[in-house]
Each structure stands twice: as C-alpha cells, then as structure tokens.
PDB file of N, CA and C in Angstrom:
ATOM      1  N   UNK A   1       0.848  -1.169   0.000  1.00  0.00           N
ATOM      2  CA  UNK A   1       0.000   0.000   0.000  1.00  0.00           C
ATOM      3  C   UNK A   1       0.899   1.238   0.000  1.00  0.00           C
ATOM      4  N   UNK A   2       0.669   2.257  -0.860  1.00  0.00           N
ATOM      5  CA  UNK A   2       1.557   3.355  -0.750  1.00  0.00           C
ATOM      6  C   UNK A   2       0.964   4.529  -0.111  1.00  0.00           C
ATOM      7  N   UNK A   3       1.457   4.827   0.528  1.00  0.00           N
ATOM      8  CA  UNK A   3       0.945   6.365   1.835  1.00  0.00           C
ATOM      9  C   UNK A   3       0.884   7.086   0.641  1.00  0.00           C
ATOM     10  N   UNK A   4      -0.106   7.809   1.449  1.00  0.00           N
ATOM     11  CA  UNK A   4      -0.476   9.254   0.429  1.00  0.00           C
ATOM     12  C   UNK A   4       0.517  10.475   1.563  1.00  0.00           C
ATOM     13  N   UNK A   5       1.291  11.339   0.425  1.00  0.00           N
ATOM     14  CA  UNK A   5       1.765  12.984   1.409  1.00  0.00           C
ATOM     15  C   UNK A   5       0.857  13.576   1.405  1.00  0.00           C
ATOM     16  N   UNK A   6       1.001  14.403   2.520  1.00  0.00           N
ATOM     17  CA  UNK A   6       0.454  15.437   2.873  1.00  0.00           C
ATOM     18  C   UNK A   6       0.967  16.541   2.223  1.00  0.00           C
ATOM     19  N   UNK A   7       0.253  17.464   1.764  1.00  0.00           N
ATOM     20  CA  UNK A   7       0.645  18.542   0.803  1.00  0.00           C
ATOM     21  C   UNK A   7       1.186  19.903   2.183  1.00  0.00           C
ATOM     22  N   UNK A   8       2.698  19.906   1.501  1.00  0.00           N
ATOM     23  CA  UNK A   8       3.205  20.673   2.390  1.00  0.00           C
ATOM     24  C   UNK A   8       4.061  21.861   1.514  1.00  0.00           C
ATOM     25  N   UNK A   9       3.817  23.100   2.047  1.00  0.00           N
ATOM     26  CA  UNK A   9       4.448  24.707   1.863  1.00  0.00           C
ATOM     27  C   UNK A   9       5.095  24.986   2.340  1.00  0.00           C
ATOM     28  N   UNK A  10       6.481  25.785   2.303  1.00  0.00           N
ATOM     29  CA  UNK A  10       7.167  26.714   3.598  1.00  0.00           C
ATOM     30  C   UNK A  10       7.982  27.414   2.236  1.00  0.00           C
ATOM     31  N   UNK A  11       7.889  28.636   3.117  1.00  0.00           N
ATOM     32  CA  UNK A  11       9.216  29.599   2.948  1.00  0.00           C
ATOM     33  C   UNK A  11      10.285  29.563   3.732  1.00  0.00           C
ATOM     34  N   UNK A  12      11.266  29.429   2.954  1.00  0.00           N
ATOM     35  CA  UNK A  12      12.539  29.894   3.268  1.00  0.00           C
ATOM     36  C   UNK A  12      13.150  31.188   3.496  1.00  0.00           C
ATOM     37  N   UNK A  13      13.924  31.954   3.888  1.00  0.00           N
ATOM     38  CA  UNK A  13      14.148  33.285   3.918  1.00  0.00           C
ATOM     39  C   UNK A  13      15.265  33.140   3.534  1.00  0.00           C
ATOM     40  N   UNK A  14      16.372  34.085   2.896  1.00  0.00           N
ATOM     41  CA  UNK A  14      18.020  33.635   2.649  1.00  0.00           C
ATOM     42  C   UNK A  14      18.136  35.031   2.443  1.00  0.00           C
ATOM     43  N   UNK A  15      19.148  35.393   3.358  1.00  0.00           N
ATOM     44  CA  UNK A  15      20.235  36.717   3.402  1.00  0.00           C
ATOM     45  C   UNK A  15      21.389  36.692   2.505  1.00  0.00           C
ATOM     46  N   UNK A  16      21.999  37.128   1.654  1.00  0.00           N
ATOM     47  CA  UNK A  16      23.299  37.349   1.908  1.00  0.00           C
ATOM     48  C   UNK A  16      24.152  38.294   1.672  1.00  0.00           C
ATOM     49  N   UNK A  17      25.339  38.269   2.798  1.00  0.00           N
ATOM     50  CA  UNK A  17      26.400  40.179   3.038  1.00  0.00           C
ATOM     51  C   UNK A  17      27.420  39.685   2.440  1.00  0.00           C
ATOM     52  N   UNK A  18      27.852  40.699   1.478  1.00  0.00           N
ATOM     53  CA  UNK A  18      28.742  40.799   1.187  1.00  0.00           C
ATOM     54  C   UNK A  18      30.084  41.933   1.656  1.00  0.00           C
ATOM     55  N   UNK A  19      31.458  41.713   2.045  1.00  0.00           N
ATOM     56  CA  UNK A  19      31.823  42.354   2.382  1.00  0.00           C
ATOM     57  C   UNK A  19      33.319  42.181   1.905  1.00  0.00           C
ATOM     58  N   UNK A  20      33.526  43.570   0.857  1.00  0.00           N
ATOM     59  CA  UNK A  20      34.826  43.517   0.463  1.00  0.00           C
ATOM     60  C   UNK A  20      36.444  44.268   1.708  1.00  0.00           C
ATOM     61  N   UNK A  21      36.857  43.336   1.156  1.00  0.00           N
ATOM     62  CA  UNK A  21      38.235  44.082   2.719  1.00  0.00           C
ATOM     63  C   UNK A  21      39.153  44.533   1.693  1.00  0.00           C
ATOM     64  N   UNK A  22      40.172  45.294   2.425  1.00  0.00           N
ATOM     65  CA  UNK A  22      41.423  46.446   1.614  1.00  0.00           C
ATOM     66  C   UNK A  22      42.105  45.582   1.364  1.00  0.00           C
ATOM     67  N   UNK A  23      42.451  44.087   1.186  1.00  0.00           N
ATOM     68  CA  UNK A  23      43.659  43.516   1.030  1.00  0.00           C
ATOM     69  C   UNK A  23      42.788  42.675  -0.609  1.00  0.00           C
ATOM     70  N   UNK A  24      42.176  43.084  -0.731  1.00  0.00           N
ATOM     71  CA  UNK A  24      41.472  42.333  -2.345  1.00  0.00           C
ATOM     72  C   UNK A  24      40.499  41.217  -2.116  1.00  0.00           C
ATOM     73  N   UNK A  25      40.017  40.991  -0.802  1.00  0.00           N
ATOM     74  CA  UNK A  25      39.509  39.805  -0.355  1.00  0.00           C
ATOM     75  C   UNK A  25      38.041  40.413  -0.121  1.00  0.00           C
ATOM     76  N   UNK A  26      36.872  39.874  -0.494  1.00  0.00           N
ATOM     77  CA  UNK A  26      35.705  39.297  -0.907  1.00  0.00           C
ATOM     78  C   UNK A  26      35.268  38.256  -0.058  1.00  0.00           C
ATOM     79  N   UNK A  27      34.142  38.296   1.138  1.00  0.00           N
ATOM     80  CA  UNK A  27      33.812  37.653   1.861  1.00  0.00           C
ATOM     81  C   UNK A  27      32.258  37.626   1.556  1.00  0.00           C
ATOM     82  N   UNK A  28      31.880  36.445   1.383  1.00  0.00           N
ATOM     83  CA  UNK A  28      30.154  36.737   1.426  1.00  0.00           C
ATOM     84  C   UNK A  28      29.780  35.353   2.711  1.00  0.00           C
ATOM     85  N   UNK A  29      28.743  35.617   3.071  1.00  0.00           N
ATOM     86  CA  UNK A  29      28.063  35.264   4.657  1.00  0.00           C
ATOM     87  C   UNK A  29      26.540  35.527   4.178  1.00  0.00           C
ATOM     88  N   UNK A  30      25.929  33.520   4.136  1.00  0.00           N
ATOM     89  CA  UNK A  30      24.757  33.472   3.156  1.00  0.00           C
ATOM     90  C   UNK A  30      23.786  32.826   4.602  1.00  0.00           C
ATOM     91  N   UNK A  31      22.727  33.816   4.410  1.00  0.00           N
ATOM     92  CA  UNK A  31      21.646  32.919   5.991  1.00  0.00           C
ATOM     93  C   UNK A  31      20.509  32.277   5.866  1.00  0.00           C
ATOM     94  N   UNK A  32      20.618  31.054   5.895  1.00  0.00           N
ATOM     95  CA  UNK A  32      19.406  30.204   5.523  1.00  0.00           C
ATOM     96  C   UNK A  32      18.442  30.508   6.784  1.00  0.00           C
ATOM     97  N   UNK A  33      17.360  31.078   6.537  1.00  0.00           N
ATOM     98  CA  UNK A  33      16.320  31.104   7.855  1.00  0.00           C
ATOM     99  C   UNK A  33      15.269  30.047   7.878  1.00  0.00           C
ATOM    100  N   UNK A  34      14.793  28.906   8.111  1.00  0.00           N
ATOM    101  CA  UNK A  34      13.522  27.952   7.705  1.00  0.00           C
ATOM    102  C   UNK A  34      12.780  28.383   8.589  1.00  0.00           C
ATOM    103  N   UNK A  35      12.317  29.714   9.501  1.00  0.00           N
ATOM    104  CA  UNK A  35      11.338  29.787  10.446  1.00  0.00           C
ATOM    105  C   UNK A  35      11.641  29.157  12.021  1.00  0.00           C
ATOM    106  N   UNK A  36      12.425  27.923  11.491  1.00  0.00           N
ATOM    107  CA  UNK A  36      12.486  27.376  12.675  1.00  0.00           C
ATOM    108  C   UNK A  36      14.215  27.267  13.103  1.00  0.00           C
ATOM    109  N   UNK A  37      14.809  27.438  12.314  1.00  0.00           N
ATOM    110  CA  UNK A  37      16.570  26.883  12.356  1.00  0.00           C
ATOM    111  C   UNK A  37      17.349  28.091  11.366  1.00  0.00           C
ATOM    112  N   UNK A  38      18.282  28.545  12.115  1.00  0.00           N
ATOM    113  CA  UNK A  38      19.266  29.227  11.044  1.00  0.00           C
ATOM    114  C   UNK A  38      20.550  28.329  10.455  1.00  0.00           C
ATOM    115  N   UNK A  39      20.404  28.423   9.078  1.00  0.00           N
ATOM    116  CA  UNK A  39      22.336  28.056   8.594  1.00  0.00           C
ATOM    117  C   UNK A  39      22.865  28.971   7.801  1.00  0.00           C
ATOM    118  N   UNK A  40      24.149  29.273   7.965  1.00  0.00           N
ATOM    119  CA  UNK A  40      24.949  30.057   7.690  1.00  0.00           C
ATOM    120  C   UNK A  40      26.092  29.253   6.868  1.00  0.00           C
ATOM    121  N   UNK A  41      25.742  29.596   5.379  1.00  0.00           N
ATOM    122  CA  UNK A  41      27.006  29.207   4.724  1.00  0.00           C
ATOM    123  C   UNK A  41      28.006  30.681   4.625  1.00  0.00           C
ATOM    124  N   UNK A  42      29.652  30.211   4.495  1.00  0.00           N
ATOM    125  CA  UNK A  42      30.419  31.118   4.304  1.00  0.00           C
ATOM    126  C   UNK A  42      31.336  31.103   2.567  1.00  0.00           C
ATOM    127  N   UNK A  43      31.886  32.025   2.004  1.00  0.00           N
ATOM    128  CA  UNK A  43      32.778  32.047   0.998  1.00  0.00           C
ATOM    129  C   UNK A  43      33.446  33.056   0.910  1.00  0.00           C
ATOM    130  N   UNK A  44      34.565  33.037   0.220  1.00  0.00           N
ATOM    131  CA  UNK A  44      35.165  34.054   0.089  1.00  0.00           C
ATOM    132  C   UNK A  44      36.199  34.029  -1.384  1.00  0.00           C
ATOM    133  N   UNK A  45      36.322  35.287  -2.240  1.00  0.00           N
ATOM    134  CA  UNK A  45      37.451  34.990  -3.380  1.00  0.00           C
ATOM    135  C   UNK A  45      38.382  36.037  -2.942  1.00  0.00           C
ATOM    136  N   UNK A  46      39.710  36.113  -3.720  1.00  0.00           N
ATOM    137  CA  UNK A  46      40.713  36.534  -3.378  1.00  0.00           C
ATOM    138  C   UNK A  46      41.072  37.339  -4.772  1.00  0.00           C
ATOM    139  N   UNK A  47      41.053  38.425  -4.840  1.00  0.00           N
ATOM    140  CA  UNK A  47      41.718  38.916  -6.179  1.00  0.00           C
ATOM    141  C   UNK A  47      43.420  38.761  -6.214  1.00  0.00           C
ATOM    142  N   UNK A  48      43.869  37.988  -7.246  1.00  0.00           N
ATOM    143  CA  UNK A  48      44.726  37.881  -7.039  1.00  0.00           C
ATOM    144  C   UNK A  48      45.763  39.706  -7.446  1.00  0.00           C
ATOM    145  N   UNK A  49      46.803  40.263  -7.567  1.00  0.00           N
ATOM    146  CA  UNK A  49      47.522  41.328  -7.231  1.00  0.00           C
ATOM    147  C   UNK A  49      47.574  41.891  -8.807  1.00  0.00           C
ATOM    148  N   UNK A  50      47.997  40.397  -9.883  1.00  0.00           N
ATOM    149  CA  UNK A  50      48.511  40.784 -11.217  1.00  0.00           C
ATOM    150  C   UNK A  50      47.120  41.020 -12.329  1.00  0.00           C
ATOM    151  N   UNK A  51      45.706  40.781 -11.408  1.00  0.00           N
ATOM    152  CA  UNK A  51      44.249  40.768 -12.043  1.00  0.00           C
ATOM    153  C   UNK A  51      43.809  42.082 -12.007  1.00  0.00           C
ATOM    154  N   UNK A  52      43.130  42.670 -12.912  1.00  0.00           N
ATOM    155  CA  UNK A  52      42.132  43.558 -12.809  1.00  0.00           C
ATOM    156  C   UNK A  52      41.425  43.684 -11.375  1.00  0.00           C
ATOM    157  N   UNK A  53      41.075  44.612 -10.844  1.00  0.00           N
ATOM    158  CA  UNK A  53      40.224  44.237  -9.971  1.00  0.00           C
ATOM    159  C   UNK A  53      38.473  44.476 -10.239  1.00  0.00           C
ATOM    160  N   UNK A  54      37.843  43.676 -10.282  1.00  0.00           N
ATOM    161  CA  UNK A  54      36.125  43.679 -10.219  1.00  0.00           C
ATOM    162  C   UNK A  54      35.500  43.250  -9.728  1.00  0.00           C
ATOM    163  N   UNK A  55      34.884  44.295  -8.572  1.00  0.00           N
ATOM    164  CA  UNK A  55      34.249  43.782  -7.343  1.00  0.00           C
ATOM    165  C   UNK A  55      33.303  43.009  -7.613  1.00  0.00           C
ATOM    166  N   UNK A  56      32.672  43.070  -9.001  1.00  0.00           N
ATOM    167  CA  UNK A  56      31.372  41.685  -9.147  1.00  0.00           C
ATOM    168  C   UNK A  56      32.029  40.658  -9.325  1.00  0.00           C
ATOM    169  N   UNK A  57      32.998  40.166  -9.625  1.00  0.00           N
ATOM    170  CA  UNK A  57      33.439  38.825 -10.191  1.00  0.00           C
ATOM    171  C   UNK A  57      33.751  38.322  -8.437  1.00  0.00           C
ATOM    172  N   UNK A  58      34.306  38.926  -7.221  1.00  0.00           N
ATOM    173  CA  UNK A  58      34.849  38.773  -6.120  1.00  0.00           C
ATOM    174  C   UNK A  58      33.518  38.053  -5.858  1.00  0.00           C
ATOM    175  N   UNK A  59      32.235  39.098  -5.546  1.00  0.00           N
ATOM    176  CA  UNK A  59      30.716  38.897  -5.525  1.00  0.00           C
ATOM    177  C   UNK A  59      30.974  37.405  -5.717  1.00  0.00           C
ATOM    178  N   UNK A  60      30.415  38.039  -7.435  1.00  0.00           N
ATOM    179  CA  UNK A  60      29.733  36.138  -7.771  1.00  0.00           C
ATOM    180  C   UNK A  60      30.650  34.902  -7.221  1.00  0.00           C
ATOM    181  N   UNK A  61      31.756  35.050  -6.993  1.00  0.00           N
ATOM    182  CA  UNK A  61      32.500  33.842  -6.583  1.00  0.00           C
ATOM    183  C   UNK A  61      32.467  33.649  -4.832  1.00  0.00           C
ATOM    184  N   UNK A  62      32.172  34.617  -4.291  1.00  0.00           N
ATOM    185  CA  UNK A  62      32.534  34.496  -2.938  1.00  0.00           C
ATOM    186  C   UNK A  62      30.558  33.966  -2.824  1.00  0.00           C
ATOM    187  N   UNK A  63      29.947  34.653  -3.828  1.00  0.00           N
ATOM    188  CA  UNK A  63      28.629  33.808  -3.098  1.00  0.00           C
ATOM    189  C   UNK A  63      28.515  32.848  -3.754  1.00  0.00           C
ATOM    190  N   UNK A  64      29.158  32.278  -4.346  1.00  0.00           N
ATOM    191  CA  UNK A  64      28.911  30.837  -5.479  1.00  0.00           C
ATOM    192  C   UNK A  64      29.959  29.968  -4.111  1.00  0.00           C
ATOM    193  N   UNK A  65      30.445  30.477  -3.586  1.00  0.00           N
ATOM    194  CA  UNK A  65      31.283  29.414  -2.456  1.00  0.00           C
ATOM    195  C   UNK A  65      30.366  29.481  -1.581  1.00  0.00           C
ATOM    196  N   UNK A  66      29.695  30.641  -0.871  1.00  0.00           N
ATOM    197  CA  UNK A  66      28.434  30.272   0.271  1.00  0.00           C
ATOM    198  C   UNK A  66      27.994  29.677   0.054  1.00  0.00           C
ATOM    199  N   UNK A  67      26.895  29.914  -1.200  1.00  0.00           N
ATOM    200  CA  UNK A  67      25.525  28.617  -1.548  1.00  0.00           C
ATOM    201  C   UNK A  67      26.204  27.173  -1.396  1.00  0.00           C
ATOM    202  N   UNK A  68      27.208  26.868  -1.968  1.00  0.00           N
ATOM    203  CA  UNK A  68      27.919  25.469  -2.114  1.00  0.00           C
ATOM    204  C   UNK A  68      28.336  25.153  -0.932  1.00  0.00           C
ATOM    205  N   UNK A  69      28.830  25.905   0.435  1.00  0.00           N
ATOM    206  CA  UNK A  69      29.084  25.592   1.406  1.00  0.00           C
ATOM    207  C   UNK A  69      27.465  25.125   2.161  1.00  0.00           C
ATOM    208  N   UNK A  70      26.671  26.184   1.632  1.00  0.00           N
ATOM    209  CA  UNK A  70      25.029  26.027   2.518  1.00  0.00           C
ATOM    210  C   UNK A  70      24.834  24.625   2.043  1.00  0.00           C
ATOM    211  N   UNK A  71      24.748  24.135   0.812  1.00  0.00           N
ATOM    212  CA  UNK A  71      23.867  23.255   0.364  1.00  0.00           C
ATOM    213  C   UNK A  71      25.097  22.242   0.799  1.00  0.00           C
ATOM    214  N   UNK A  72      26.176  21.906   1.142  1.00  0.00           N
ATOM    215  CA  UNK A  72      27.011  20.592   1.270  1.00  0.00           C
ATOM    216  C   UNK A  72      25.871  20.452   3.290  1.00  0.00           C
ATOM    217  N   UNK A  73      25.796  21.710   3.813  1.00  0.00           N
ATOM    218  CA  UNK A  73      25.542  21.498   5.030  1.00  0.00           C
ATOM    219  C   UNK A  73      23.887  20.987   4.950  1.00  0.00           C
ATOM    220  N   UNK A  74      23.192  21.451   4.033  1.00  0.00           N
ATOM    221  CA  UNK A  74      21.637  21.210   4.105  1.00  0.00           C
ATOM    222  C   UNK A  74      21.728  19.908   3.272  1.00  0.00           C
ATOM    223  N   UNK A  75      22.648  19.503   2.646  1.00  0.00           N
ATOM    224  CA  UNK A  75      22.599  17.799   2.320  1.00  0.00           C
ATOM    225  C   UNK A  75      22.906  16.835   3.228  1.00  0.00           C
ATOM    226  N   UNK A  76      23.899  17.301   4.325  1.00  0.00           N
ATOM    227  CA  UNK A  76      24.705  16.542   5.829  1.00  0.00           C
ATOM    228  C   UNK A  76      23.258  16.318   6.704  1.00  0.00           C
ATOM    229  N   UNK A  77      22.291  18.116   6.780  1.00  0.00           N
ATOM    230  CA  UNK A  77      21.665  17.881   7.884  1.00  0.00           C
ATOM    231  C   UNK A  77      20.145  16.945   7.113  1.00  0.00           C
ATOM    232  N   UNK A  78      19.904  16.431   5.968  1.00  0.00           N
ATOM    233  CA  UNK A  78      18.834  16.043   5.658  1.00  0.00           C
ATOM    234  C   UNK A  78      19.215  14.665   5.564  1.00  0.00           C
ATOM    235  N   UNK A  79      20.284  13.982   5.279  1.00  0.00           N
ATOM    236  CA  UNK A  79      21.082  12.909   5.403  1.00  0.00           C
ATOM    237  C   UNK A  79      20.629  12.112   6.904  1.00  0.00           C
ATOM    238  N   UNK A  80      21.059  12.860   7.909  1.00  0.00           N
ATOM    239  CA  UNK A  80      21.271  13.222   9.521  1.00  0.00           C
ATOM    240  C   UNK A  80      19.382  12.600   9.484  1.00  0.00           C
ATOM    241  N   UNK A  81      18.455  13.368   9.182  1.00  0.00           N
ATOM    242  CA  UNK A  81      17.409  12.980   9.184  1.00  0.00           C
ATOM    243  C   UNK A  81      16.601  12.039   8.673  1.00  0.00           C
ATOM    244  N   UNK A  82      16.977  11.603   7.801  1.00  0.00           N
ATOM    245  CA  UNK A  82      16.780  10.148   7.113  1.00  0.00           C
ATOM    246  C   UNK A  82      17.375   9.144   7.682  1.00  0.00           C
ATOM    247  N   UNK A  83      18.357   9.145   8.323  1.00  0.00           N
ATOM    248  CA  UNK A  83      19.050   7.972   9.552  1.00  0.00           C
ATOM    249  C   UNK A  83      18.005   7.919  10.743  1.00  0.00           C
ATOM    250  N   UNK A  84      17.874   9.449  11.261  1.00  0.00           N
ATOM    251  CA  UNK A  84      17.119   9.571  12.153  1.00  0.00           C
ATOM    252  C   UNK A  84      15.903   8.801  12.475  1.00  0.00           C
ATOM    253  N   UNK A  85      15.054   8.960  11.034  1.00  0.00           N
ATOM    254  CA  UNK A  85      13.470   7.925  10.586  1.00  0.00           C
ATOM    255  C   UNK A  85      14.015   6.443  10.447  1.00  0.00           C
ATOM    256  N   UNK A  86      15.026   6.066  10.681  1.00  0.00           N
ATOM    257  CA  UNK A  86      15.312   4.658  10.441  1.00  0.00           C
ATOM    258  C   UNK A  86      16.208   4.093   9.399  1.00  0.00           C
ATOM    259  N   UNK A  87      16.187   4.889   8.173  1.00  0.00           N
ATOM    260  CA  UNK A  87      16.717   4.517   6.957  1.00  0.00           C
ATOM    261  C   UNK A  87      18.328   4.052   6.979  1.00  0.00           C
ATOM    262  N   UNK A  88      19.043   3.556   6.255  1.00  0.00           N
ATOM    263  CA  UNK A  88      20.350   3.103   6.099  1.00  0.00           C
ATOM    264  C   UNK A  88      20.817   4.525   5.560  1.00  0.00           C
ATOM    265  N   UNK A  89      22.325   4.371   5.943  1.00  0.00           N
ATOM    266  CA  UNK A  89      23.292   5.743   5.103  1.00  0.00           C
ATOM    267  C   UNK A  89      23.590   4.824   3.530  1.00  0.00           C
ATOM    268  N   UNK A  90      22.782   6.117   2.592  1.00  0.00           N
ATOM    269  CA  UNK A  90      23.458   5.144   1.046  1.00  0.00           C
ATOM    270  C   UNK A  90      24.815   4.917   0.883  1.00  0.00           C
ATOM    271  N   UNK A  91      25.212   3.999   0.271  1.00  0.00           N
ATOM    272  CA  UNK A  91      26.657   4.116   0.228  1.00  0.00           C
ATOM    273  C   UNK A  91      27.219   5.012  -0.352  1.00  0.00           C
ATOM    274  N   UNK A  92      28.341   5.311  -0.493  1.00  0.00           N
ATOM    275  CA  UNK A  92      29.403   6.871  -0.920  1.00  0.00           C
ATOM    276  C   UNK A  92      28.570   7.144  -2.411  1.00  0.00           C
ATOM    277  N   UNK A  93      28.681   6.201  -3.519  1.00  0.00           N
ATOM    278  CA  UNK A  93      27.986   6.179  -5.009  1.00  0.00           C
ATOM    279  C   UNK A  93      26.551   6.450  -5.211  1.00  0.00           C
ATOM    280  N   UNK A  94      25.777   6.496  -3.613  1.00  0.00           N
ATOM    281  CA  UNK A  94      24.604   6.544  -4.048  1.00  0.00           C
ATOM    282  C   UNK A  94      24.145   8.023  -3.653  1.00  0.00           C
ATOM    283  N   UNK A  95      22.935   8.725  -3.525  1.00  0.00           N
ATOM    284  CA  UNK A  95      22.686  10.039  -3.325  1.00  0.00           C
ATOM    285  C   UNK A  95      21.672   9.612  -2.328  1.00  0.00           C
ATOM    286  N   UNK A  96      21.145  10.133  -1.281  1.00  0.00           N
ATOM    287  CA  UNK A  96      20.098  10.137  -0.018  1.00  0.00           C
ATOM    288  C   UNK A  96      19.372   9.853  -0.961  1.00  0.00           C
ATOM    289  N   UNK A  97      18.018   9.264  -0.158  1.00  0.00           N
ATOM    290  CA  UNK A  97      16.903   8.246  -0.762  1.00  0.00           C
ATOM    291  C   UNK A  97      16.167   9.552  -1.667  1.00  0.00           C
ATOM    292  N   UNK A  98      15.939  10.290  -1.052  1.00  0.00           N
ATOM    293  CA  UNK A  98      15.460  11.548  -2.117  1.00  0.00           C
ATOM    294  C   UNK A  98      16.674  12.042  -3.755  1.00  0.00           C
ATOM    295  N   UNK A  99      16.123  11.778  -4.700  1.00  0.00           N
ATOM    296  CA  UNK A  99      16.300  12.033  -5.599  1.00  0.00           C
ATOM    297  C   UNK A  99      17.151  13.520  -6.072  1.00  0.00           C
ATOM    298  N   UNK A 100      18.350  14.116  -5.887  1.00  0.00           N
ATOM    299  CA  UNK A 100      18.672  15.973  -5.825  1.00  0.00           C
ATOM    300  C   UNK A 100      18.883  16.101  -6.952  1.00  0.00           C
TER     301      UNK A 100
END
C-alpha cells in the first residue's frame, strides 16, 4: 500500500552580506532562515595582485562558495534525518533516498 503525502508549503528566507576588505579579499556570509533553524554558509574569493580588480566577479564567486558551502551542510543535515526515521546511510555512489 503506498501512503499518500500530505501537501506541504514553507518559505525559506536567505540573506546574503557581502563584504569587500582592503587587502582584495571578498567575503560573502549566506543565511538560511527555515522559520524554525538558522544556517549560515560562508565564501570568500581573493583577487589575485597581477588581475584587474572587479568587485562583481569577487561577488559572484565568494557567493557561489556560500551557496555550495550552505547546500554541502543542508545535504549533511537532511542525510542526519533520514538515519534519524530509520533509513540506512546510502553508500558513498549513491545520493540520499530523495532524488537531488
């Protein structure tokens, strides 16, 4: 017999600061809010000395490292919860029982 879901909604909220420093360094600080739990992914790029400098390229890379830091942590903590309900850890080749 297959369970029927329950039809479920939520918002998410997501911040993120960016903050360039005098030494060429690009920090972004990304805030996952679910209502109920905060996560905080971090990134940062580095202009290197002999580059142009362009504060959007620092941007897009320092928040392309947050999101990727958020989502390695919101794959750990949904992982974490599927053990929790009982389930086995897939092996290394496989992806959590949910489909990403």
């Amino acid at each position: 017999m297959r369970r029927r879901a329950m039809a479920h909604t939520a918002e998410w909220k997501v911040r993120l600061h960016l903050f360039e420093e005098d030494d060429g360094t690009t920090k972004a600080r990304l805030v996952l809010d679910t209502g109920t739990t905060e996560i905080t992914g971090h990134g940062a790029a580095h202009c290197h000395p002999a580059d142009t400098d362009v504060p959007e390229i620092g941007d897009e890379l320092a928040a392309g490292r947050a999101l990727n830091d958020l989502s390695r942590q919101l794959l750990r903590i949904a992982e974490q919860d599927i053990e929790d309900q009982g389930a086995q850890r897939p092996r290394a080749r496989e992806s959590a029982a949910w489909p990403l």
